[in-house]
Amino acid sequence: MKAARFDYLRPDDLAGATVALAEGRARPMAGGQSLGPMLNLRLARPGRVVDVSHLPELRRVEARPDGILYGAALTHAEFEDGAVPDPTPGFLARVAHGIAYRAVRNRGTIGGSLAHADPAADWPTALAALGARVHLAGPAETRELAVDEFILGAFETALAPGEIITGVFVPRRSAQARFGYRKSCRKVGEFAEAMCAVLVDRESDVQRLAIGATEARQLVFPAAHDVLRSPARVDDILRDAGLAADPAAFRLRREVVRQAIAALASESQPEGQPA
Ligand SMILES: Cc1cc2nc3c(=O)[nH]c(=O)nc-3n(C[C@H](O)[C@H](O)[C@H](O)COP(=O)(O)OP(=O)(O)OC[C@H]3O[C@@H](n4cnc5c(N)ncnc54)[C@H](O)[C@@H]3O)c2cc1C
């Protein structure tokens, strides 16, 4: 099947994109890795596609004392390759490396992944665990939301009409911070069936845990001290979230969460100081 007819616009800057997105049943496109198939399958039928992949405001990297603000159109490959600085000790490159395969990573963007809000995608769960914030610009105002406030459900976000993601702010973590990240996929390069990301930074007493691939929004525990102290609690949180009905899926999720927690202690963490 081929896409229904649409106009293609490539504005020069964010102001132009905001104007272009304000009318004509418009939809932004970044890497096109999800929107492309959706257009071809006619699951999306915008009147206008606004290419935002090259906008300078969405390609910038801004180092701040407390973290780094990444432009939404930075690709997974740029994180994987270390082409951008990392305010964590190497966690972003690890996450990016595990996304699909290189051809997808060359085009797919961090902002596109968040906007698409596939529950099984890597960035939404990993960035929720890392305490990241999403920067948005609309016709009238700019605002920012925590990742777990931005993602409302499966393929559902807080994006208002005409609004786009301009960036993602990732807080700086100490060199001692630990990150456990595990997912289970049937085949390499496929979306995950179970996924968990855990961040522990004792320097700032941060202990966060996020569970993805739940067929709904990520489960985020911003103060996960309890469950990290006693991993038997994993069963309780999965049950409380209604994720225990299917015994096979429950066992898989439990194992992935336990492995992510165990990785905090057992796994050699990436080398290098935060940028
Ligand atoms: C074969 C295949 C395997 C994949 N496997 C994985 C995987 O294992 N893990 C994983 O995490 N991902 C996976 N993906 C998804 C991929 O990584 C992309 O991140 C994802 O497709 C979206 O990024 P994009 O830049 O291509 O967005 P696009 O496809 O351009 O857009 C996706 C959606 O986001 C909207 N959008 C894009 N940019 C913005 C913006 N700045 N502001 C507001 N809305 C915006 C679009 O309107 C559209 O609704 C896979 C994709 C493919 C094709």
CSV table of C-alpha atoms and ligand atoms in Angstrom, one decimal:
chain,number,residue,atom,x,y,z
A,1,MET,CA,0.0,0.0,0.0
A,2,LYS,CA,1.2,3.6,-0.6
A,3,ALA,CA,0.6,6.7,1.4
A,4,ALA,CA,-2.4,8.9,0.7
A,5,ARG,CA,-1.5,12.2,-0.9
A,6,PHE,CA,0.1,14.8,1.4
A,7,ASP,CA,2.0,18.0,1.1
A,8,TYR,CA,5.7,18.0,2.3
A,9,LEU,CA,7.1,21.1,3.9
A,10,ARG,CA,10.7,21.6,5.1
A,11,PRO,CA,10.8,24.9,7.0
A,12,ASP,CA,14.2,26.5,7.9
A,13,ASP,CA,13.6,27.0,11.6
A,14,LEU,CA,11.4,26.3,14.5
A,15,ALA,CA,9.3,29.4,14.0
A,16,GLY,CA,8.6,28.3,10.5
A,17,ALA,CA,7.8,24.7,11.6
A,18,THR,CA,5.4,26.0,14.3
A,19,VAL,CA,3.5,28.0,11.6
A,20,ALA,CA,3.5,25.1,9.2
A,21,LEU,CA,2.2,22.7,11.9
A,22,ALA,CA,-0.7,25.1,12.8
A,23,GLU,CA,-2.8,24.2,9.8
A,24,GLY,CA,-3.6,21.6,7.1
A,25,ARG,CA,-3.9,18.5,9.4
A,26,ALA,CA,-0.2,18.7,9.8
A,27,ARG,CA,2.2,16.2,11.3
A,28,PRO,CA,5.9,16.5,12.1
A,29,MET,CA,8.3,14.0,10.7
A,30,ALA,CA,11.8,13.4,12.1
A,31,GLY,CA,13.5,10.1,11.2
A,32,GLY,CA,10.4,8.8,9.5
A,33,GLN,CA,11.1,5.3,11.0
A,34,SER,CA,7.6,5.0,12.5
A,35,LEU,CA,5.7,7.7,10.6
A,36,GLY,CA,6.9,6.3,7.2
A,37,PRO,CA,5.3,2.9,7.8
A,38,MET,CA,2.2,4.5,9.3
A,39,LEU,CA,1.7,6.7,6.2
A,40,ASN,CA,2.2,3.7,3.9
A,41,LEU,CA,-0.3,1.6,5.8
A,42,ARG,CA,-2.6,4.6,5.9
A,43,LEU,CA,-2.7,4.5,9.7
A,44,ALA,CA,-1.8,8.1,9.5
A,45,ARG,CA,-3.3,10.4,6.9
A,46,PRO,CA,-2.0,13.9,7.5
A,47,GLY,CA,-2.7,16.6,4.9
A,48,ARG,CA,0.8,17.9,5.4
A,49,VAL,CA,4.0,16.4,6.6
A,50,VAL,CA,6.4,18.9,8.2
A,51,ASP,CA,10.0,17.7,8.2
A,52,VAL,CA,11.7,18.8,11.4
A,53,SER,CA,14.8,16.5,11.2
A,54,HIS,CA,17.2,19.3,10.2
A,55,LEU,CA,15.9,22.2,12.3
A,56,PRO,CA,18.9,23.9,14.1
A,57,GLU,CA,16.8,24.2,17.3
A,58,LEU,CA,16.2,20.5,17.3
A,59,ARG,CA,19.8,19.6,16.4
A,60,ARG,CA,21.5,21.5,19.2
A,61,VAL,CA,23.3,20.2,22.4
A,62,GLU,CA,23.3,22.6,25.3
A,63,ALA,CA,25.4,21.7,28.4
A,64,ARG,CA,24.0,23.1,31.6
A,65,PRO,CA,25.5,22.7,35.1
A,66,ASP,CA,22.8,20.2,36.1
A,67,GLY,CA,22.6,18.2,32.8
A,68,ILE,CA,22.4,18.4,29.1
A,69,LEU,CA,19.5,19.5,26.9
A,70,TYR,CA,19.5,17.5,23.6
A,71,GLY,CA,17.7,18.6,20.5
A,72,ALA,CA,14.8,16.3,19.7
A,73,ALA,CA,16.2,15.5,16.2
A,74,LEU,CA,19.4,13.9,17.4
A,75,THR,CA,19.6,10.4,16.2
A,76,HIS,CA,20.0,7.2,18.1
A,77,ALA,CA,23.3,6.7,16.2
A,78,GLU,CA,24.6,10.0,17.4
A,79,PHE,CA,24.1,8.9,21.0
A,80,GLU,CA,25.5,5.4,20.3
A,81,ASP,CA,28.6,6.8,18.7
A,82,GLY,CA,29.3,9.3,21.5
A,83,ALA,CA,29.0,12.1,18.9
A,84,VAL,CA,27.2,14.1,21.7
A,85,PRO,CA,28.4,14.5,25.3
A,86,ASP,CA,26.7,12.4,28.0
A,87,PRO,CA,25.9,13.7,31.5
A,88,THR,CA,25.8,10.1,32.7
A,89,PRO,CA,28.7,7.7,32.8
A,90,GLY,CA,27.8,6.2,29.4
A,91,PHE,CA,24.2,5.2,29.9
A,92,LEU,CA,22.8,6.9,26.9
A,93,ALA,CA,25.1,5.2,24.4
A,94,ARG,CA,24.2,1.8,25.9
A,95,VAL,CA,20.5,2.4,25.5
A,96,ALA,CA,20.9,3.7,21.9
A,97,HIS,CA,23.1,0.8,20.9
A,98,GLY,CA,20.3,-1.6,21.8
A,99,ILE,CA,17.7,0.1,19.6
A,100,ALA,CA,16.7,-2.0,16.5
A,101,TYR,CA,19.6,-2.1,14.1
A,102,ARG,CA,22.0,0.4,12.7
A,103,ALA,CA,19.9,1.5,9.6
A,104,VAL,CA,17.0,2.4,12.0
A,105,ARG,CA,19.4,4.1,14.5
A,106,ASN,CA,20.9,6.2,11.7
A,107,ARG,CA,17.5,7.9,11.1
A,108,GLY,CA,15.4,7.4,14.2
A,109,THR,CA,15.5,10.3,16.7
A,110,ILE,CA,15.2,10.6,20.4
A,111,GLY,CA,12.3,13.1,20.0
A,112,GLY,CA,10.5,10.9,17.5
A,113,SER,CA,10.7,7.9,19.8
A,114,LEU,CA,9.2,9.9,22.7
A,115,ALA,CA,6.4,11.4,20.5
A,116,HIS,CA,5.6,8.0,19.1
A,117,ALA,CA,5.3,6.6,22.7
A,118,ASP,CA,5.5,3.0,21.8
A,119,PRO,CA,5.4,1.2,25.2
A,120,ALA,CA,8.1,-1.2,24.0
A,121,ALA,CA,10.5,1.4,22.7
A,122,ASP,CA,13.8,2.0,24.5
A,123,TRP,CA,14.0,5.7,25.1
A,124,PRO,CA,10.7,6.2,27.0
A,125,THR,CA,11.6,3.7,29.6
A,126,ALA,CA,15.3,4.5,29.9
A,127,LEU,CA,14.7,8.3,30.0
A,128,ALA,CA,11.9,7.9,32.6
A,129,ALA,CA,14.4,6.0,34.8
A,130,LEU,CA,17.0,8.7,34.2
A,131,GLY,CA,14.6,11.4,35.3
A,132,ALA,CA,14.6,13.2,31.9
A,133,ARG,CA,12.3,16.1,31.0
A,134,VAL,CA,10.7,16.8,27.6
A,135,HIS,CA,10.8,20.3,26.2
A,136,LEU,CA,7.9,21.3,24.1
A,137,ALA,CA,7.1,24.3,21.8
A,138,GLY,CA,3.6,25.2,20.6
A,139,PRO,CA,2.0,28.1,18.8
A,140,ALA,CA,1.5,30.1,22.0
A,141,GLU,CA,4.0,28.8,24.6
A,142,THR,CA,6.9,26.6,25.5
A,143,ARG,CA,6.7,24.1,28.4
A,144,GLU,CA,8.5,21.1,29.8
A,145,LEU,CA,7.2,17.9,31.4
A,146,ALA,CA,8.9,14.9,33.0
A,147,VAL,CA,8.9,11.9,30.6
A,148,ASP,CA,6.4,10.1,32.8
A,149,GLU,CA,4.1,13.1,32.7
A,150,PHE,CA,4.5,13.4,28.9
A,151,ILE,CA,3.7,9.8,28.1
A,152,LEU,CA,0.0,9.2,28.9
A,153,GLY,CA,-0.4,5.7,27.5
A,154,ALA,CA,0.4,3.4,24.6
A,155,PHE,CA,1.0,5.7,21.6
A,156,GLU,CA,-0.5,8.6,23.6
A,157,THR,CA,1.2,11.7,24.8
A,158,ALA,CA,0.5,15.1,26.3
A,159,LEU,CA,1.4,16.8,22.9
A,160,ALA,CA,-1.2,19.5,22.2
A,161,PRO,CA,-2.3,20.3,18.6
A,162,GLY,CA,0.5,22.1,16.8
A,163,GLU,CA,3.0,21.4,19.5
A,164,ILE,CA,6.4,19.7,19.0
A,165,ILE,CA,9.1,18.3,21.1
A,166,THR,CA,12.1,20.5,20.8
A,167,GLY,CA,14.4,18.8,23.2
A,168,VAL,CA,15.1,16.3,26.0
A,169,PHE,CA,16.9,17.3,29.2
A,170,VAL,CA,18.9,14.6,30.9
A,171,PRO,CA,20.1,15.3,34.4
A,172,ARG,CA,23.8,15.0,35.2
A,173,ARG,CA,24.6,11.9,37.3
A,174,SER,CA,27.8,11.2,39.3
A,175,ALA,CA,30.6,9.0,38.0
A,176,GLN,CA,29.5,6.5,40.7
A,177,ALA,CA,26.0,6.2,39.4
A,178,ARG,CA,24.8,2.7,38.3
A,179,PHE,CA,22.3,1.8,35.6
A,180,GLY,CA,20.7,-1.5,35.1
A,181,TYR,CA,19.0,-1.9,31.8
A,182,ARG,CA,17.5,-5.1,30.5
A,183,LYS,CA,15.0,-6.1,27.8
A,184,SER,CA,13.8,-9.3,26.3
A,185,CYS,CA,13.2,-9.5,22.6
A,186,ARG,CA,12.4,-12.5,20.5
A,187,LYS,CA,15.0,-11.6,17.9
A,188,VAL,CA,17.8,-9.0,17.9
A,189,GLY,CA,16.5,-5.7,16.5
A,190,GLU,CA,12.9,-6.4,17.5
A,191,PHE,CA,10.8,-4.4,19.9
A,192,ALA,CA,10.9,-5.7,23.5
A,193,GLU,CA,8.4,-8.0,25.2
A,194,ALA,CA,9.7,-7.0,28.7
A,195,MET,CA,11.9,-4.1,29.7
A,196,CYS,CA,13.3,-2.5,32.8
A,197,ALA,CA,15.7,0.4,33.6
A,198,VAL,CA,17.0,1.2,37.0
A,199,LEU,CA,19.1,4.1,38.1
A,200,VAL,CA,21.0,4.4,41.4
A,201,ASP,CA,23.1,7.4,42.2
A,202,ARG,CA,24.0,7.3,45.9
A,203,GLU,CA,25.7,10.6,45.7
A,204,SER,CA,22.3,12.3,45.4
A,205,ASP,CA,20.3,9.5,46.9
A,206,VAL,CA,18.5,8.8,43.6
A,207,GLN,CA,16.9,5.4,43.1
A,208,ARG,CA,14.6,5.2,40.2
A,209,LEU,CA,13.0,2.2,38.4
A,210,ALA,CA,11.0,2.1,35.2
A,211,ILE,CA,9.2,-0.9,33.7
A,212,GLY,CA,8.4,-0.7,30.0
A,213,ALA,CA,6.8,-2.9,27.3
A,214,THR,CA,3.6,-3.1,29.4
A,215,GLU,CA,1.2,-2.3,26.6
A,216,ALA,CA,0.4,0.9,28.4
A,217,ARG,CA,2.5,3.7,29.8
A,218,GLN,CA,5.7,2.9,31.6
A,219,LEU,CA,5.5,2.2,35.3
A,220,VAL,CA,7.8,4.6,37.0
A,221,PHE,CA,9.0,4.4,40.6
A,222,PRO,CA,10.9,7.6,41.4
A,223,ALA,CA,11.8,6.4,44.9
A,224,ALA,CA,12.4,2.7,44.4
A,225,HIS,CA,14.5,2.2,47.6
A,226,ASP,CA,12.1,-0.5,48.9
A,227,VAL,CA,12.1,-2.7,45.8
A,228,LEU,CA,15.8,-2.3,45.2
A,229,ARG,CA,16.5,-3.4,48.8
A,230,SER,CA,14.2,-6.5,48.5
A,231,PRO,CA,13.7,-7.7,45.0
A,232,ALA,CA,11.0,-10.1,46.2
A,233,ARG,CA,8.8,-6.9,46.1
A,234,VAL,CA,9.0,-7.1,42.3
A,235,ASP,CA,6.1,-9.6,42.3
A,236,ASP,CA,4.0,-7.1,44.3
A,237,ILE,CA,4.6,-4.1,42.0
A,238,LEU,CA,3.8,-6.2,38.9
A,239,ARG,CA,0.7,-7.6,40.6
A,240,ASP,CA,-0.4,-4.1,41.8
A,241,ALA,CA,0.0,-2.8,38.2
A,242,GLY,CA,-2.2,-5.6,36.9
A,243,LEU,CA,0.7,-7.3,35.1
A,244,ALA,CA,0.2,-10.8,36.6
A,245,ALA,CA,-2.8,-12.1,34.7
A,246,ASP,CA,-0.8,-13.9,32.0
A,247,PRO,CA,1.6,-16.3,33.9
A,248,ALA,CA,4.2,-16.5,31.1
A,249,ALA,CA,4.3,-12.7,30.6
A,250,PHE,CA,4.5,-12.2,34.4
A,251,ARG,CA,7.5,-14.6,34.7
A,252,LEU,CA,9.3,-12.9,31.8
A,253,ARG,CA,8.7,-9.4,33.3
A,254,ARG,CA,9.8,-10.5,36.7
A,255,GLU,CA,13.0,-12.0,35.4
A,256,VAL,CA,13.8,-8.9,33.3
A,257,VAL,CA,13.2,-6.6,36.3
A,258,ARG,CA,15.3,-8.8,38.6
A,259,GLN,CA,18.1,-8.9,36.1
A,260,ALA,CA,18.1,-5.2,35.7
A,261,ILE,CA,18.3,-4.8,39.5
A,262,ALA,CA,21.1,-7.5,39.7
A,263,ALA,CA,23.0,-5.7,37.0
A,264,LEU,CA,23.5,-2.7,39.2
A,265,ALA,CA,25.9,-4.8,41.4
A,266,SER,CA,27.2,-7.4,39.1
A,267,GLU,CA,27.8,-5.7,35.8
A,268,SER,CA,30.9,-3.7,35.0
A,269,GLN,CA,29.5,-0.2,34.4
A,270,PRO,CA,30.7,1.8,31.5
A,271,GLU,CA,34.0,3.6,31.7
A,272,GLY,CA,34.4,7.3,31.7
A,273,GLN,CA,33.3,10.4,33.6
A,274,PRO,CA,30.1,12.3,32.9
A,275,ALA,CA,30.7,15.1,30.3
B,1,LIG,C1,12.3,-2.1,12.0
B,1,LIG,C2,12.2,-1.2,13.1
B,1,LIG,C3,12.6,-1.6,14.4
B,1,LIG,C4,12.6,-0.8,15.5
B,1,LIG,N1,13.0,-1.2,16.7
B,1,LIG,C5,13.0,-0.4,17.7
B,1,LIG,C6,13.5,-0.8,19.0
B,1,LIG,O1,13.9,-2.0,19.2
B,1,LIG,N2,13.5,0.0,20.0
B,1,LIG,C7,13.0,1.3,19.9
B,1,LIG,O2,13.1,2.1,20.8
B,1,LIG,N3,12.6,1.8,18.7
B,1,LIG,C8,12.6,0.9,17.7
B,1,LIG,N4,12.1,1.4,16.4
B,1,LIG,C9,11.6,2.8,16.4
B,1,LIG,C10,12.7,3.8,15.9
B,1,LIG,O3,13.7,3.7,16.8
B,1,LIG,C11,12.3,5.3,16.0
B,1,LIG,O4,12.7,5.9,17.2
B,1,LIG,C12,11.0,5.7,16.0
B,1,LIG,O5,10.6,5.1,14.8
B,1,LIG,C13,10.6,7.2,16.0
B,1,LIG,O6,11.6,8.0,15.6
B,1,LIG,P1,11.6,8.9,14.3
B,1,LIG,O7,12.6,10.0,14.5
B,1,LIG,O8,11.9,8.0,13.1
B,1,LIG,O9,10.2,9.5,14.3
B,1,LIG,P2,9.1,9.6,13.1
B,1,LIG,O10,8.9,8.3,12.5
B,1,LIG,O11,9.5,10.7,12.1
B,1,LIG,O12,7.8,10.1,13.9
B,1,LIG,C14,7.2,9.2,14.8
B,1,LIG,C15,6.1,10.0,15.4
B,1,LIG,O13,6.6,11.1,16.2
B,1,LIG,C16,6.1,12.3,15.7
B,1,LIG,N5,7.3,13.2,15.9
B,1,LIG,C17,8.5,13.0,15.3
B,1,LIG,N6,9.3,14.0,15.8
B,1,LIG,C18,8.6,14.8,16.6
B,1,LIG,C19,8.9,16.0,17.3
B,1,LIG,N7,10.1,16.5,17.4
B,1,LIG,N8,7.8,16.5,18.0
B,1,LIG,C20,6.6,16.0,18.0
B,1,LIG,N9,6.3,14.9,17.3
B,1,LIG,C21,7.3,14.3,16.6
B,1,LIG,C22,5.6,12.1,14.3
B,1,LIG,O14,4.6,13.0,14.0
B,1,LIG,C23,5.1,10.7,14.5
B,1,LIG,O15,3.8,10.7,15.1
B,1,LIG,C24,12.1,0.6,15.3
B,1,LIG,C25,11.7,1.0,14.1
B,1,LIG,C26,11.8,0.2,13.0
B,1,LIG,C27,11.4,0.7,11.6
